[in-house]
Amino acid sequence: MIDLNADLGEGFGRWTLTDDDALLSVVTSANVACGFHAGDPSVMRRVCGLAAERGVRIGAQVSYRDLAGFGRRAMDVPADELAAEVAYQIGALRVFAEAAGAEVAYVKPHGALYNRTVHDAEQASAVVAGVRLAGGALPVLGLPGSRLLTAAADAGLTGVPEAFADRAYTPRGTLVPRREPGSVVADGDEVVRRALAFALDGSVQAVDGTAVAVAARSLCVHGDTPGAARIAARVREALEAAGADVGAFA
C-alpha cells in the first residue's frame, strides 16, 4: 500500500495557490497549512470540510512562522518556542477537523522546517515535542533517514518515510534545495516515472544519474506545482494500473 499526499489549503484571504477541490478528489492524505506559512481560519475550515466529505485523511502541515516567505526561509527558533508553535498549529487545525466530523491524523513539517529536521536533532526533537504537547500519538511524516523520524521513534511516535515525486534528489537521498536549477520536476511524464520507481522499486535517480534507495510509505505531489491536480491524477492512475494499492497510512 502506498499513500498519496499533497500540500493543501495554501491560500490566505482572497489569495489562493492550491487547487484544493481537484486535489482532494485524487489524494488519500491532505497536508493542510495551519496559518504559519499559509492558510487562514476560513481556508482551514473549508479544506477540512471537503477532506472529511471525501474520506481524505487530514494532516497538520506545521511551519516556521513565516507568512511572507511561505515558510521557506531558514529560521533559528528556540526549541521550547518551536514546540509551542507546532502544538498551536495542530490545535488550530484540530478545531476545524473535528467540526467537520474528522480528526487530525498526522503531522508533516513544511518547507524550511522540513529540511532543517533532516539533519538538526534539536529542531527535530522540538517538532516531536510539539506533537506530544498537542496530545495524541500522531504519526509524523519525514524524509527517510532524517533526524525527525529518529526523534519520532524515540518518543514512541510512528515515523512515516516520505518521497517526493516532483522534487530532485541528491546522491545522499536528500532534496535538492529549491534555490538550485532543476530542483522541481515539472514534467508530468517524469513525475509519473519517478512515482512508479518509488512505489515499485524503492529508488530514484539522483541528479548525478546514480540510483538512490528511498523506502517510502507516502508519496507527495506538491499542490503549488503548475498543473498539480492533473499530474496527481496521472500518478494515481499509473500506480493503480501497476498494481499498487493506493490508500492512506493513517
mmCIF file with all atom_site columns, N, CA, C and O in Angstrom, residues 8-18 20-21 24 31-35 38-51 93 96:
data_model
loop_
_atom_site.group_PDB
_atom_site.id
_atom_site.type_symbol
_atom_site.label_atom_id
_atom_site.label_alt_id
_atom_site.label_comp_id
_atom_site.label_asym_id
_atom_site.label_entity_id
_atom_site.label_seq_id
_atom_site.pdbx_PDB_ins_code
_atom_site.Cartn_x
_atom_site.Cartn_y
_atom_site.Cartn_z
_atom_site.occupancy
_atom_site.B_iso_or_equiv
_atom_site.pdbx_formal_charge
_atom_site.auth_seq_id
_atom_site.auth_comp_id
_atom_site.auth_asym_id
_atom_site.auth_atom_id
_atom_site.pdbx_PDB_model_num
ATOM 1   N N  . LEU A 1 8  ? -2.126  21.229 0.893  1.00 0.00 ? 8  LEU A N  1
ATOM 2   C CA . LEU A 1 8  ? -3.374  21.901 0.544  1.00 0.00 ? 8  LEU A CA 1
ATOM 3   C C  . LEU A 1 8  ? -3.665  23.065 1.488  1.00 0.00 ? 8  LEU A C  1
ATOM 4   O O  . LEU A 1 8  ? -2.990  23.246 2.504  1.00 0.00 ? 8  LEU A O  1
ATOM 5   N N  . GLY A 1 9  ? -4.671  23.857 1.124  1.00 0.00 ? 9  GLY A N  1
ATOM 6   C CA . GLY A 1 9  ? -5.050  24.998 1.952  1.00 0.00 ? 9  GLY A CA 1
ATOM 7   C C  . GLY A 1 9  ? -4.023  26.109 1.941  1.00 0.00 ? 9  GLY A C  1
ATOM 8   O O  . GLY A 1 9  ? -3.979  26.932 2.858  1.00 0.00 ? 9  GLY A O  1
ATOM 9   N N  . GLU A 1 10 ? -3.189  26.134 0.909  1.00 0.00 ? 10 GLU A N  1
ATOM 10  C CA . GLU A 1 10 ? -2.129  27.143 0.869  1.00 0.00 ? 10 GLU A CA 1
ATOM 11  C C  . GLU A 1 10 ? -2.633  28.429 0.207  1.00 0.00 ? 10 GLU A C  1
ATOM 12  O O  . GLU A 1 10 ? -2.182  28.842 -0.857 1.00 0.00 ? 10 GLU A O  1
ATOM 13  N N  . GLY A 1 11 ? -3.624  29.028 0.864  1.00 0.00 ? 11 GLY A N  1
ATOM 14  C CA . GLY A 1 11 ? -4.158  30.314 0.460  1.00 0.00 ? 11 GLY A CA 1
ATOM 15  C C  . GLY A 1 11 ? -4.221  31.218 1.666  1.00 0.00 ? 11 GLY A C  1
ATOM 16  O O  . GLY A 1 11 ? -3.899  30.826 2.793  1.00 0.00 ? 11 GLY A O  1
ATOM 17  N N  . PHE A 1 12 ? -4.666  32.451 1.445  1.00 0.00 ? 12 PHE A N  1
ATOM 18  C CA . PHE A 1 12 ? -4.793  33.383 2.567  1.00 0.00 ? 12 PHE A CA 1
ATOM 19  C C  . PHE A 1 12 ? -5.697  34.520 2.119  1.00 0.00 ? 12 PHE A C  1
ATOM 20  O O  . PHE A 1 12 ? -5.375  35.235 1.152  1.00 0.00 ? 12 PHE A O  1
ATOM 21  N N  . GLY A 1 13 ? -6.841  34.661 2.791  1.00 0.00 ? 13 GLY A N  1
ATOM 22  C CA . GLY A 1 13 ? -7.775  35.695 2.386  1.00 0.00 ? 13 GLY A CA 1
ATOM 23  C C  . GLY A 1 13 ? -8.276  35.455 0.964  1.00 0.00 ? 13 GLY A C  1
ATOM 24  O O  . GLY A 1 13 ? -8.752  34.376 0.640  1.00 0.00 ? 13 GLY A O  1
ATOM 25  N N  . ARG A 1 14 ? -8.139  36.457 0.109  1.00 0.00 ? 14 ARG A N  1
ATOM 26  C CA . ARG A 1 14 ? -8.592  36.346 -1.266 1.00 0.00 ? 14 ARG A CA 1
ATOM 27  C C  . ARG A 1 14 ? -7.560  35.687 -2.176 1.00 0.00 ? 14 ARG A C  1
ATOM 28  O O  . ARG A 1 14 ? -7.828  35.425 -3.342 1.00 0.00 ? 14 ARG A O  1
ATOM 29  N N  . TRP A 1 15 ? -6.387  35.413 -1.628 1.00 0.00 ? 15 TRP A N  1
ATOM 30  C CA . TRP A 1 15 ? -5.298  34.835 -2.413 1.00 0.00 ? 15 TRP A CA 1
ATOM 31  C C  . TRP A 1 15 ? -5.344  33.307 -2.316 1.00 0.00 ? 15 TRP A C  1
ATOM 32  O O  . TRP A 1 15 ? -5.482  32.761 -1.232 1.00 0.00 ? 15 TRP A O  1
ATOM 33  N N  . THR A 1 16 ? -5.279  32.625 -3.454 1.00 0.00 ? 16 THR A N  1
ATOM 34  C CA . THR A 1 16 ? -5.273  31.162 -3.464 1.00 0.00 ? 16 THR A CA 1
ATOM 35  C C  . THR A 1 16 ? -4.097  30.652 -4.278 1.00 0.00 ? 16 THR A C  1
ATOM 36  O O  . THR A 1 16 ? -3.629  31.316 -5.211 1.00 0.00 ? 16 THR A O  1
ATOM 37  N N  . LEU A 1 17 ? -3.624  29.468 -3.933 1.00 0.00 ? 17 LEU A N  1
ATOM 38  C CA . LEU A 1 17 ? -2.493  28.865 -4.628 1.00 0.00 ? 17 LEU A CA 1
ATOM 39  C C  . LEU A 1 17 ? -2.795  27.440 -5.060 1.00 0.00 ? 17 LEU A C  1
ATOM 40  O O  . LEU A 1 17 ? -2.538  27.059 -6.200 1.00 0.00 ? 17 LEU A O  1
ATOM 41  N N  . THR A 1 18 ? -3.351  26.639 -4.162 1.00 0.00 ? 18 THR A N  1
ATOM 42  C CA . THR A 1 18 ? -3.578  25.225 -4.455 1.00 0.00 ? 18 THR A CA 1
ATOM 43  C C  . THR A 1 18 ? -5.007  24.972 -4.916 1.00 0.00 ? 18 THR A C  1
ATOM 44  O O  . THR A 1 18 ? -5.938  25.589 -4.434 1.00 0.00 ? 18 THR A O  1
ATOM 45  N N  . ASP A 1 20 ? -7.507  22.979 -4.267 1.00 0.00 ? 20 ASP A N  1
ATOM 46  C CA . ASP A 1 20 ? -7.902  22.038 -3.224 1.00 0.00 ? 20 ASP A CA 1
ATOM 47  C C  . ASP A 1 20 ? -9.017  21.100 -3.668 1.00 0.00 ? 20 ASP A C  1
ATOM 48  O O  . ASP A 1 20 ? -8.980  19.901 -3.388 1.00 0.00 ? 20 ASP A O  1
ATOM 49  N N  . ASP A 1 21 ? -10.022 21.635 -4.357 1.00 0.00 ? 21 ASP A N  1
ATOM 50  C CA . ASP A 1 21 ? -11.144 20.811 -4.797 1.00 0.00 ? 21 ASP A CA 1
ATOM 51  C C  . ASP A 1 21 ? -10.673 19.648 -5.660 1.00 0.00 ? 21 ASP A C  1
ATOM 52  O O  . ASP A 1 21 ? -11.053 18.488 -5.440 1.00 0.00 ? 21 ASP A O  1
ATOM 53  N N  . LEU A 1 24 ? -8.280  17.062 -3.787 1.00 0.00 ? 24 LEU A N  1
ATOM 54  C CA . LEU A 1 24 ? -8.963  16.222 -2.804 1.00 0.00 ? 24 LEU A CA 1
ATOM 55  C C  . LEU A 1 24 ? -9.769  15.107 -3.452 1.00 0.00 ? 24 LEU A C  1
ATOM 56  O O  . LEU A 1 24 ? -10.276 14.222 -2.757 1.00 0.00 ? 24 LEU A O  1
ATOM 57  N N  . ASN A 1 31 ? -2.160  17.441 3.506  1.00 0.00 ? 31 ASN A N  1
ATOM 58  C CA . ASN A 1 31 ? -1.328  18.211 4.424  1.00 0.00 ? 31 ASN A CA 1
ATOM 59  C C  . ASN A 1 31 ? -1.862  19.639 4.423  1.00 0.00 ? 31 ASN A C  1
ATOM 60  O O  . ASN A 1 31 ? -1.621  20.396 3.488  1.00 0.00 ? 31 ASN A O  1
ATOM 61  N N  . VAL A 1 32 ? -2.583  20.010 5.461  1.00 0.00 ? 32 VAL A N  1
ATOM 62  C CA . VAL A 1 32 ? -3.298  21.281 5.468  1.00 0.00 ? 32 VAL A CA 1
ATOM 63  C C  . VAL A 1 32 ? -2.468  22.353 6.179  1.00 0.00 ? 32 VAL A C  1
ATOM 64  O O  . VAL A 1 32 ? -2.066  22.184 7.330  1.00 0.00 ? 32 VAL A O  1
ATOM 65  N N  . ALA A 1 33 ? -2.220  23.463 5.469  1.00 0.00 ? 33 ALA A N  1
ATOM 66  C CA . ALA A 1 33 ? -1.490  24.588 6.047  1.00 0.00 ? 33 ALA A CA 1
ATOM 67  C C  . ALA A 1 33 ? -2.243  25.124 7.260  1.00 0.00 ? 33 ALA A C  1
ATOM 68  O O  . ALA A 1 33 ? -3.462  25.285 7.234  1.00 0.00 ? 33 ALA A O  1
ATOM 69  N N  . CYS A 1 34 ? -1.497  25.411 8.320  1.00 0.00 ? 34 CYS A N  1
ATOM 70  C CA . CYS A 1 34 ? -2.110  25.752 9.602  1.00 0.00 ? 34 CYS A CA 1
ATOM 71  C C  . CYS A 1 34 ? -1.973  27.221 9.979  1.00 0.00 ? 34 CYS A C  1
ATOM 72  O O  . CYS A 1 34 ? -2.106  27.582 11.154 1.00 0.00 ? 34 CYS A O  1
ATOM 73  N N  . GLY A 1 35 ? -1.689  28.089 9.009  1.00 0.00 ? 35 GLY A N  1
ATOM 74  C CA . GLY A 1 35 ? -1.683  29.509 9.281  1.00 0.00 ? 35 GLY A CA 1
ATOM 75  C C  . GLY A 1 35 ? -0.329  30.161 9.441  1.00 0.00 ? 35 GLY A C  1
ATOM 76  O O  . GLY A 1 35 ? -0.231  31.390 9.442  1.00 0.00 ? 35 GLY A O  1
ATOM 77  N N  . ALA A 1 38 ? 0.962   29.605 5.365  1.00 0.00 ? 38 ALA A N  1
ATOM 78  C CA . ALA A 1 38 ? -0.205  29.869 4.514  1.00 0.00 ? 38 ALA A CA 1
ATOM 79  C C  . ALA A 1 38 ? -1.421  29.394 5.285  1.00 0.00 ? 38 ALA A C  1
ATOM 80  O O  . ALA A 1 38 ? -1.307  28.758 6.329  1.00 0.00 ? 38 ALA A O  1
ATOM 81  N N  . GLY A 1 39 ? -2.599  29.702 4.728  1.00 0.00 ? 39 GLY A N  1
ATOM 82  C CA . GLY A 1 39 ? -3.829  29.257 5.372  1.00 0.00 ? 39 GLY A CA 1
ATOM 83  C C  . GLY A 1 39 ? -4.357  30.279 6.363  1.00 0.00 ? 39 GLY A C  1
ATOM 84  O O  . GLY A 1 39 ? -3.590  31.009 6.987  1.00 0.00 ? 39 GLY A O  1
ATOM 85  N N  . ASP A 1 40 ? -5.651  30.349 6.463  1.00 0.00 ? 40 ASP A N  1
ATOM 86  C CA . ASP A 1 40 ? -6.311  31.166 7.477  1.00 0.00 ? 40 ASP A CA 1
ATOM 87  C C  . ASP A 1 40 ? -7.516  30.373 7.968  1.00 0.00 ? 40 ASP A C  1
ATOM 88  O O  . ASP A 1 40 ? -7.806  29.287 7.437  1.00 0.00 ? 40 ASP A O  1
ATOM 89  N N  . PRO A 1 41 ? -8.222  30.836 8.996  1.00 0.00 ? 41 PRO A N  1
ATOM 90  C CA . PRO A 1 41 ? -9.331  30.033 9.526  1.00 0.00 ? 41 PRO A CA 1
ATOM 91  C C  . PRO A 1 41 ? -10.362 29.605 8.494  1.00 0.00 ? 41 PRO A C  1
ATOM 92  O O  . PRO A 1 41 ? -10.824 28.461 8.504  1.00 0.00 ? 41 PRO A O  1
ATOM 93  N N  . SER A 1 42 ? -10.726 30.498 7.587  1.00 0.00 ? 42 SER A N  1
ATOM 94  C CA . SER A 1 42 ? -11.733 30.145 6.580  1.00 0.00 ? 42 SER A CA 1
ATOM 95  C C  . SER A 1 42 ? -11.225 29.074 5.633  1.00 0.00 ? 42 SER A C  1
ATOM 96  O O  . SER A 1 42 ? -11.943 28.127 5.289  1.00 0.00 ? 42 SER A O  1
ATOM 97  N N  . VAL A 1 43 ? -9.969  29.204 5.220  1.00 0.00 ? 43 VAL A N  1
ATOM 98  C CA . VAL A 1 43 ? -9.368  28.213 4.323  1.00 0.00 ? 43 VAL A CA 1
ATOM 99  C C  . VAL A 1 43 ? -9.254  26.865 5.023  1.00 0.00 ? 43 VAL A C  1
ATOM 100 O O  . VAL A 1 43 ? -9.611  25.815 4.474  1.00 0.00 ? 43 VAL A O  1
ATOM 101 N N  . MET A 1 44 ? -8.777  26.870 6.258  1.00 0.00 ? 44 MET A N  1
ATOM 102 C CA . MET A 1 44 ? -8.616  25.634 7.014  1.00 0.00 ? 44 MET A CA 1
ATOM 103 C C  . MET A 1 44 ? -9.961  24.935 7.204  1.00 0.00 ? 44 MET A C  1
ATOM 104 O O  . MET A 1 44 ? -10.080 23.714 7.033  1.00 0.00 ? 44 MET A O  1
ATOM 105 N N  . ARG A 1 45 ? -10.988 25.709 7.533  1.00 0.00 ? 45 ARG A N  1
ATOM 106 C CA . ARG A 1 45 ? -12.315 25.123 7.740  1.00 0.00 ? 45 ARG A CA 1
ATOM 107 C C  . ARG A 1 45 ? -12.838 24.499 6.454  1.00 0.00 ? 45 ARG A C  1
ATOM 108 O O  . ARG A 1 45 ? -13.379 23.387 6.463  1.00 0.00 ? 45 ARG A O  1
ATOM 109 N N  . ARG A 1 46 ? -12.684 25.207 5.343  1.00 0.00 ? 46 ARG A N  1
ATOM 110 C CA . ARG A 1 46 ? -13.194 24.705 4.070  1.00 0.00 ? 46 ARG A CA 1
ATOM 111 C C  . ARG A 1 46 ? -12.483 23.424 3.643  1.00 0.00 ? 46 ARG A C  1
ATOM 112 O O  . ARG A 1 46 ? -13.120 22.451 3.238  1.00 0.00 ? 46 ARG A O  1
ATOM 113 N N  . VAL A 1 47 ? -11.158 23.408 3.740  1.00 0.00 ? 47 VAL A N  1
ATOM 114 C CA . VAL A 1 47 ? -10.406 22.229 3.306  1.00 0.00 ? 47 VAL A CA 1
ATOM 115 C C  . VAL A 1 47 ? -10.721 21.030 4.194  1.00 0.00 ? 47 VAL A C  1
ATOM 116 O O  . VAL A 1 47 ? -10.887 19.911 3.706  1.00 0.00 ? 47 VAL A O  1
ATOM 117 N N  . CYS A 1 48 ? -10.833 21.253 5.490  1.00 0.00 ? 48 CYS A N  1
ATOM 118 C CA . CYS A 1 48 ? -11.175 20.148 6.389  1.00 0.00 ? 48 CYS A CA 1
ATOM 119 C C  . CYS A 1 48 ? -12.558 19.594 6.053  1.00 0.00 ? 48 CYS A C  1
ATOM 120 O O  . CYS A 1 48 ? -12.773 18.375 6.074  1.00 0.00 ? 48 CYS A O  1
ATOM 121 N N  . GLY A 1 49 ? -13.499 20.466 5.754  1.00 0.00 ? 49 GLY A N  1
ATOM 122 C CA . GLY A 1 49 ? -14.831 20.012 5.392  1.00 0.00 ? 49 GLY A CA 1
ATOM 123 C C  . GLY A 1 49 ? -14.822 19.170 4.125  1.00 0.00 ? 49 GLY A C  1
ATOM 124 O O  . GLY A 1 49 ? -15.453 18.109 4.064  1.00 0.00 ? 49 GLY A O  1
ATOM 125 N N  . LEU A 1 50 ? -14.106 19.638 3.108  1.00 0.00 ? 50 LEU A N  1
ATOM 126 C CA . LEU A 1 50 ? -14.018 18.894 1.851  1.00 0.00 ? 50 LEU A CA 1
ATOM 127 C C  . LEU A 1 50 ? -13.310 17.553 2.051  1.00 0.00 ? 50 LEU A C  1
ATOM 128 O O  . LEU A 1 50 ? -13.721 16.524 1.509  1.00 0.00 ? 50 LEU A O  1
ATOM 129 N N  . ALA A 1 51 ? -12.227 17.563 2.825  1.00 0.00 ? 51 ALA A N  1
ATOM 130 C CA . ALA A 1 51 ? -11.482 16.324 3.066  1.00 0.00 ? 51 ALA A CA 1
ATOM 131 C C  . ALA A 1 51 ? -12.353 15.303 3.789  1.00 0.00 ? 51 ALA A C  1
ATOM 132 O O  . ALA A 1 51 ? -12.351 14.109 3.454  1.00 0.00 ? 51 ALA A O  1
ATOM 133 N N  . LEU A 1 93 ? -5.829  23.503 13.763 1.00 0.00 ? 93 LEU A N  1
ATOM 134 C CA . LEU A 1 93 ? -6.408  22.668 12.709 1.00 0.00 ? 93 LEU A CA 1
ATOM 135 C C  . LEU A 1 93 ? -7.382  21.647 13.291 1.00 0.00 ? 93 LEU A C  1
ATOM 136 O O  . LEU A 1 93 ? -8.406  21.323 12.673 1.00 0.00 ? 93 LEU A O  1
ATOM 137 N N  . PHE A 1 96 ? -11.102 22.639 13.388 1.00 0.00 ? 96 PHE A N  1
ATOM 138 C CA . PHE A 1 96 ? -11.849 22.569 12.132 1.00 0.00 ? 96 PHE A CA 1
ATOM 139 C C  . PHE A 1 96 ? -12.027 21.133 11.655 1.00 0.00 ? 96 PHE A C  1
ATOM 140 O O  . PHE A 1 96 ? -13.061 20.798 11.060 1.00 0.00 ? 96 PHE A O  1
#
